Amino acid sequence: MKSLASIAAAAVFLIGCVSTNASLIDPSVHLARTCPDGIKLYTTPDRVGQPYREIAVLNAKGESNWSDEDDMIESMRDKAAEVGANGIILSGIDEPSALTKVIGQVAKTGSQRKGKALAIYVPSDSTNTATACANAKKK
């Protein structure tokens, strides 16, 4: 039987996680998985500077008390790597309002921050992605 402390620790871990889902734009396209270290972050489409293919729409969410923007971006990079992307164009991260946070605390329901991004594949950057992934495996 698990102790109450281990159950509580597991609950905190699960609540603190950020989850990201990916909606494939063209489900018939299957790209090889990359790695999170090979995913470049772009703040706007024009910053990509090269032709790219849209792979998936990413939606991330996480408990605002247990996650931050870095956690959101890390989760989106993980999911983008799963679908074979080598970049994400961040659409934004929405923070819950102060009132929402207070209500979440009082009601014990929490409040979520949400992020959106577009997973992309930049063919001309595939060599850099492979190098970044190879270097990540050496760590």
CSV table of C-alpha atoms in Angstrom, one decimal:
chain,number,residue,atom,x,y,z
A,1,MET,CA,0.0,0.0,0.0
A,2,LYS,CA,1.4,3.4,-0.9
A,3,SER,CA,1.9,6.0,1.8
A,4,LEU,CA,-0.1,9.1,1.8
A,5,ALA,CA,3.1,11.1,1.2
A,6,SER,CA,3.9,9.3,-2.0
A,7,ILE,CA,0.4,9.6,-3.3
A,8,ALA,CA,0.5,13.4,-2.5
A,9,ALA,CA,3.9,13.7,-4.3
A,10,ALA,CA,2.5,11.9,-7.3
A,11,ALA,CA,-0.5,14.2,-7.4
A,12,VAL,CA,1.7,17.3,-7.2
A,13,PHE,CA,3.9,15.9,-10.1
A,14,LEU,CA,0.9,15.3,-12.3
A,15,ILE,CA,-0.7,18.6,-11.6
A,16,GLY,CA,2.6,20.4,-12.3
A,17,CYS,CA,3.1,18.9,-15.7
A,18,VAL,CA,2.4,20.7,-18.9
A,19,SER,CA,0.6,18.7,-21.5
A,20,THR,CA,0.7,19.5,-25.2
A,21,ASN,CA,-1.4,18.0,-28.0
A,22,ALA,CA,-0.7,18.1,-31.7
A,23,SER,CA,-3.3,18.3,-34.4
A,24,LEU,CA,-1.6,17.2,-37.7
A,25,ILE,CA,-2.3,19.5,-40.6
A,26,ASP,CA,-1.9,16.7,-43.1
A,27,PRO,CA,-2.2,13.3,-41.4
A,28,SER,CA,-0.9,11.5,-44.6
A,29,VAL,CA,2.6,13.1,-44.0
A,30,HIS,CA,4.9,11.1,-41.8
A,31,LEU,CA,8.2,12.7,-40.8
A,32,ALA,CA,10.9,11.0,-38.8
A,33,ARG,CA,11.0,12.0,-35.2
A,34,THR,CA,13.5,14.6,-34.3
A,35,CYS,CA,14.6,15.7,-30.8
A,36,PRO,CA,13.6,18.6,-28.6
A,37,ASP,CA,17.1,20.1,-28.8
A,38,GLY,CA,16.7,20.3,-32.6
A,39,ILE,CA,13.5,22.4,-32.5
A,40,LYS,CA,14.1,26.1,-33.2
A,41,LEU,CA,11.7,28.6,-31.7
A,42,TYR,CA,10.4,31.5,-33.9
A,43,THR,CA,8.3,34.3,-32.6
A,44,THR,CA,6.7,35.2,-36.0
A,45,PRO,CA,6.5,33.4,-39.4
A,46,ASP,CA,8.7,36.0,-41.1
A,47,ARG,CA,11.5,35.2,-38.6
A,48,VAL,CA,11.8,31.7,-40.2
A,49,GLY,CA,13.3,33.4,-43.3
A,50,GLN,CA,13.2,30.2,-45.3
A,51,PRO,CA,10.5,28.1,-47.0
A,52,TYR,CA,8.8,25.7,-44.5
A,53,ARG,CA,6.0,23.2,-44.3
A,54,GLU,CA,3.3,23.4,-41.7
A,55,ILE,CA,3.2,20.1,-39.8
A,56,ALA,CA,0.8,20.5,-36.8
A,57,VAL,CA,-1.0,22.9,-34.6
A,58,LEU,CA,0.2,22.6,-31.0
A,59,ASN,CA,-1.9,23.4,-27.9
A,60,ALA,CA,-0.3,23.3,-24.5
A,61,LYS,CA,-1.8,23.8,-21.1
A,62,GLY,CA,-0.5,23.6,-17.5
A,63,GLU,CA,-1.4,24.6,-14.0
A,64,SER,CA,-0.2,28.2,-13.6
A,65,ASN,CA,1.0,27.6,-10.0
A,66,TRP,CA,3.2,24.7,-11.1
A,67,SER,CA,4.4,25.7,-14.6
A,68,ASP,CA,6.0,28.7,-16.3
A,69,GLU,CA,6.7,29.8,-19.9
A,70,ASP,CA,9.8,27.7,-20.1
A,71,ASP,CA,7.8,24.6,-19.2
A,72,MET,CA,5.2,25.4,-21.9
A,73,ILE,CA,7.9,25.9,-24.6
A,74,GLU,CA,9.7,22.7,-23.5
A,75,SER,CA,6.5,20.7,-23.7
A,76,MET,CA,5.7,22.2,-27.2
A,77,ARG,CA,9.3,21.3,-28.3
A,78,ASP,CA,8.8,17.7,-27.1
A,79,LYS,CA,5.6,17.4,-29.0
A,80,ALA,CA,7.0,19.0,-32.2
A,81,ALA,CA,9.9,16.6,-32.1
A,82,GLU,CA,7.4,13.7,-31.9
A,83,VAL,CA,5.7,14.7,-35.2
A,84,GLY,CA,9.0,15.3,-37.0
A,85,ALA,CA,9.2,19.1,-36.9
A,86,ASN,CA,12.4,21.1,-36.6
A,87,GLY,CA,10.8,24.4,-35.6
A,88,ILE,CA,7.9,26.0,-33.9
A,89,ILE,CA,6.3,29.4,-34.5
A,90,LEU,CA,5.0,30.5,-31.1
A,91,SER,CA,1.5,32.1,-31.3
A,92,GLY,CA,1.5,33.1,-27.7
A,93,ILE,CA,1.1,32.0,-24.1
A,94,ASP,CA,-2.1,33.2,-22.3
A,95,GLU,CA,-1.8,33.7,-18.6
A,96,PRO,CA,-4.9,33.4,-16.4
A,97,SER,CA,-5.9,36.7,-14.9
A,98,ALA,CA,-5.3,37.5,-11.3
A,99,LEU,CA,-9.0,37.1,-10.5
A,100,THR,CA,-9.0,33.7,-12.2
A,101,LYS,CA,-6.0,32.6,-10.1
A,102,VAL,CA,-7.7,33.8,-6.9
A,103,ILE,CA,-10.9,32.0,-7.7
A,104,GLY,CA,-8.9,28.9,-8.6
A,105,GLN,CA,-7.2,29.0,-5.3
A,106,VAL,CA,-10.4,29.5,-3.3
A,107,ALA,CA,-12.3,26.9,-5.2
A,108,LYS,CA,-9.3,24.5,-5.2
A,109,THR,CA,-9.6,24.1,-8.9
A,110,GLY,CA,-6.5,25.9,-10.0
A,111,SER,CA,-6.0,27.9,-13.1
A,112,GLN,CA,-4.3,27.1,-16.3
A,113,ARG,CA,-1.9,28.9,-18.6
A,114,LYS,CA,-2.3,28.0,-22.3
A,115,GLY,CA,0.0,28.2,-25.2
A,116,LYS,CA,-0.4,27.8,-28.9
A,117,ALA,CA,2.2,27.2,-31.6
A,118,LEU,CA,2.6,25.9,-35.1
A,119,ALA,CA,5.1,23.0,-35.6
A,120,ILE,CA,7.0,23.4,-38.9
A,121,TYR,CA,9.6,21.6,-40.9
A,122,VAL,CA,12.3,23.7,-42.6
A,123,PRO,CA,14.0,21.5,-45.2
A,124,SER,CA,17.1,23.7,-45.5
A,125,ASP,CA,17.6,23.4,-41.7
A,126,SER,CA,17.5,19.6,-41.5
A,127,THR,CA,21.3,19.3,-41.3
A,128,ASN,CA,21.4,21.7,-38.3
A,129,THR,CA,18.6,19.7,-36.7
A,130,ALA,CA,20.5,16.4,-37.1
A,131,THR,CA,23.6,17.9,-35.6
A,132,ALA,CA,21.7,19.3,-32.6
A,133,CYS,CA,20.1,15.9,-32.0
A,134,ALA,CA,23.4,14.0,-32.4
A,135,ASN,CA,25.0,16.4,-29.9
A,136,ALA,CA,22.1,16.0,-27.5
A,137,LYS,CA,22.6,12.2,-27.5
A,138,LYS,CA,26.3,12.7,-26.5
A,139,LYS,CA,25.3,14.5,-23.3
